[in-house]
Amino acid sequence: MRLTLVILASPAEPREWLPPRNIAALLHRTARPEDLLEHVSVSCGPGHVIAGLHTLHPGTDASVPAAMEALVERALRAEPGFAGWHVIPHDRTS
């Protein structure tokens, strides 16, 4: 199993977000079979959410971070409560 962390940032103004279990459920609902999503863990903080996406992708697959970011972006577009939120690309989180 592979873990990919995806960070979501809120818009400038304060917004409320869903409880972590609801965010995890949203990500599961949005996942496609090719995402190979097995488990989601979520941590919320002021103005951000960190989603831990556990997948069956091989650890050497370099395309996984971008694929998981795309999954989270789809979920953000599907949930009106996340209007204005965005994913911080993995190349800016290291």
XYZ file of N, CA and C in Angstrom:
282
model
N 0.848 -1.172 0.000
C 0.000 0.000 0.000
C 0.893 1.234 0.000
N 0.474 2.245 -0.726
C 1.237 3.487 -0.843
C 0.435 4.629 -0.226
N 1.136 5.497 0.484
C 0.510 6.676 1.081
C 0.948 7.912 0.312
N -0.021 8.697 -0.118
C 0.241 9.977 -0.766
C -0.494 11.047 0.028
N 0.223 12.087 0.441
C -0.395 13.196 1.161
C -0.746 14.299 0.187
N -1.949 14.824 0.314
C -2.401 15.934 -0.511
C -2.895 17.026 0.439
N -2.376 18.235 0.253
C -2.750 19.359 1.108
C -3.743 20.246 0.370
N -4.841 20.556 1.043
C -5.862 21.454 0.516
C -5.778 22.739 1.317
N -5.792 23.852 0.641
C -5.737 25.155 1.310
C -7.047 25.893 1.099
N -7.431 26.637 2.122
C -8.680 27.388 2.057
C -8.452 28.732 1.378
N -9.540 29.344 0.936
C -9.430 30.707 0.416
C -9.023 31.653 1.544
N -8.734 32.873 1.199
C -8.239 33.850 2.178
C -9.209 34.053 3.339
N -10.487 34.119 3.054
C -11.438 34.339 4.137
C -11.712 33.024 4.870
N -11.984 33.095 6.170
C -12.226 31.866 6.930
C -13.478 31.147 6.421
N -13.382 29.846 6.312
C -14.523 29.029 5.906
C -14.606 27.829 6.836
N -15.793 27.367 7.010
C -15.952 26.124 7.767
C -15.852 24.971 6.781
N -15.384 23.833 7.252
C -15.319 22.662 6.401
C -16.027 21.504 7.065
N -16.200 20.473 6.300
C -16.867 19.276 6.790
C -15.992 18.552 7.808
N -16.589 17.756 8.672
C -15.786 16.948 9.590
C -14.873 16.000 8.796
N -13.724 15.617 9.357
C -12.785 14.744 8.637
C -13.431 13.491 8.048
N -14.331 12.845 8.784
C -14.936 11.615 8.253
C -15.774 11.904 7.011
N -16.386 13.095 6.949
C -17.173 13.456 5.768
C -16.273 13.759 4.575
N -15.117 14.367 4.841
C -14.158 14.624 3.760
C -13.647 13.296 3.214
N -13.333 12.360 4.101
C -12.876 11.034 3.670
C -13.949 10.351 2.825
N -15.199 10.437 3.256
C -16.302 9.828 2.496
C -16.441 10.479 1.126
N -16.294 11.802 1.067
C -16.353 12.511 -0.218
C -15.258 12.013 -1.157
N -14.048 11.855 -0.648
C -12.944 11.375 -1.484
C -13.205 9.954 -1.968
N -13.749 9.109 -1.106
C -14.081 7.741 -1.529
C -15.149 7.750 -2.621
N -16.178 8.594 -2.455
C -17.248 8.672 -3.466
C -16.721 9.176 -4.796
N -15.743 10.061 -4.760
C -15.218 10.679 -5.976
C -14.214 9.781 -6.690
N -13.610 8.861 -5.968
C -12.568 8.005 -6.546
C -13.121 7.153 -7.682
N -12.272 6.953 -8.672
C -12.567 6.079 -9.800
C -11.817 4.761 -9.589
N -12.244 3.695 -10.227
C -11.546 2.411 -10.041
C -10.042 2.489 -10.307
N -9.646 3.251 -11.301
C -8.221 3.349 -11.635
C -7.405 4.106 -10.582
N -8.070 4.802 -9.653
C -7.354 5.482 -8.569
C -6.804 4.485 -7.545
N -7.342 3.273 -7.524
C -6.897 2.209 -6.615
C -6.926 2.652 -5.150
N -7.887 3.491 -4.795
C -7.990 4.032 -3.443
C -8.486 2.968 -2.479
N -7.765 2.780 -1.383
C -8.123 1.801 -0.373
C -8.624 2.437 0.916
N -7.945 3.489 1.347
C -8.254 4.096 2.645
C -7.899 5.575 2.595
N -8.647 6.392 3.343
C -8.373 7.828 3.418
C -8.305 8.235 4.879
N -7.261 8.985 5.227
C -7.190 9.607 6.552
C -7.131 11.112 6.345
N -7.779 11.858 7.225
C -7.895 13.302 7.052
C -7.557 13.996 8.360
N -6.781 15.064 8.235
C -6.450 15.920 9.367
C -6.786 17.351 8.985
N -7.546 18.037 9.833
C -7.959 19.412 9.544
C -7.256 20.383 10.482
N -6.854 21.508 9.938
C -6.256 22.574 10.721
C -6.805 23.900 10.250
N -6.404 24.992 10.878
C -6.905 26.300 10.462
C -6.520 26.602 9.009
N -7.505 26.658 8.152
C -7.271 27.030 6.762
C -6.691 25.954 5.881
N -6.590 24.711 6.370
C -6.067 23.656 5.515
C -6.578 22.280 5.946
N -6.470 21.359 5.026
C -6.802 19.958 5.269
C -5.670 19.140 4.669
N -5.248 18.100 5.380
C -4.270 17.165 4.833
C -4.978 15.834 4.660
N -5.001 15.354 3.418
C -5.621 14.070 3.118
C -4.516 13.049 2.874
N -4.567 11.964 3.604
C -3.656 10.844 3.390
C -4.393 9.800 2.577
N -3.959 9.607 1.342
C -4.638 8.698 0.423
C -3.811 7.417 0.300
N -4.345 6.330 0.801
C -3.678 5.038 0.764
C -4.190 4.288 -0.466
N -3.279 3.931 -1.358
C -3.668 3.281 -2.604
C -2.871 1.990 -2.806
N -3.263 1.264 -3.811
C -2.557 0.034 -4.175
C -1.524 0.272 -5.266
N -1.191 1.523 -5.544
C -0.166 1.828 -6.546
C 1.206 1.390 -6.045
N 2.089 0.976 -6.969
C 3.458 0.656 -6.553
C 4.184 1.909 -6.072
N 5.058 1.737 -5.118
C 5.810 2.862 -4.576
C 6.688 3.564 -5.579
N 6.998 2.904 -6.677
C 7.878 3.494 -7.687
C 7.123 4.255 -8.774
N 5.810 4.264 -8.734
C 5.013 4.929 -9.770
C 5.031 6.442 -9.544
N 5.772 7.150 -10.358
C 5.949 8.601 -10.207
C 4.695 9.393 -10.567
N 3.713 8.772 -11.190
C 2.507 9.497 -11.595
C 1.463 9.572 -10.482
N 1.675 8.868 -9.382
C 0.664 8.786 -8.331
C 0.362 10.135 -7.679
N 1.359 10.955 -7.281
C 1.003 12.235 -6.658
C 0.065 13.086 -7.524
N 0.340 13.184 -8.809
C -0.517 13.978 -9.701
C -1.904 13.350 -9.816
N -1.977 12.026 -9.849
C -3.276 11.347 -9.940
C -4.102 11.578 -8.675
N -3.462 11.564 -7.516
C -4.182 11.798 -6.262
C -4.607 13.257 -6.136
N -3.776 14.177 -6.622
C -4.178 15.585 -6.642
C -5.392 15.772 -7.539
N -5.425 15.071 -8.677
C -6.574 15.162 -9.582
C -7.832 14.620 -8.907
N -7.699 13.542 -8.147
C -8.832 12.994 -7.400
C -9.368 14.029 -6.414
N -8.478 14.652 -5.670
C -8.910 15.650 -4.690
C -9.537 16.858 -5.387
N -8.970 17.287 -6.504
C -9.556 18.410 -7.264
C -10.977 18.072 -7.715
N -11.198 16.845 -8.182
C -12.556 16.426 -8.577
C -13.503 16.505 -7.379
N -13.023 16.065 -6.226
C -13.857 16.106 -5.023
C -14.185 17.546 -4.627
N -13.206 18.432 -4.720
C -13.443 19.839 -4.380
C -14.500 20.447 -5.287
N -14.449 20.117 -6.571
C -15.441 20.651 -7.514
C -16.835 20.071 -7.258
N -16.883 18.867 -6.683
C -18.169 18.199 -6.451
C -18.868 18.682 -5.185
N -18.133 19.335 -4.293
C -18.697 19.743 -2.996
C -18.737 21.260 -2.891
N -19.929 21.870 -2.965
C -20.028 23.333 -2.895
C -19.384 23.934 -1.650
N -19.321 23.204 -0.559
C -18.705 23.714 0.660
C -17.217 23.980 0.523
N -16.611 23.472 -0.538
C -15.186 23.689 -0.774
C -14.927 24.734 -1.860
N -15.914 25.537 -2.183
C -15.718 26.587 -3.186
C -14.534 27.466 -2.771
N -13.605 27.668 -3.665
C -12.440 28.499 -3.396
C -11.251 27.749 -2.823
N -11.450 26.510 -2.350
C -10.334 25.706 -1.856
C -9.509 25.214 -3.037
N -8.246 24.924 -2.806
C -7.395 24.409 -3.866
C -6.346 23.448 -3.302
N -5.799 22.645 -4.183
C -4.739 21.703 -3.823
C -3.400 22.408 -3.976
N -2.535 22.225 -2.989
C -1.157 22.716 -3.116
C -0.381 21.609 -3.822
N 0.131 21.857 -5.027
C 0.823 20.795 -5.782
C 1.971 20.186 -4.993
N 2.163 18.880 -5.171
C 3.187 18.153 -4.401
C 4.588 18.715 -4.585
N 4.857 19.322 -5.721
C 6.216 19.860 -5.927
C 6.458 21.135 -5.113
N 5.401 21.652 -4.455
C 5.579 22.830 -3.594
C 5.436 22.484 -2.115
N 5.293 21.197 -1.790
C 5.096 20.805 -0.397
C 6.348 20.190 0.216
N 7.394 19.982 -0.550
C 8.578 19.330 0.016
C 9.587 20.330 0.515
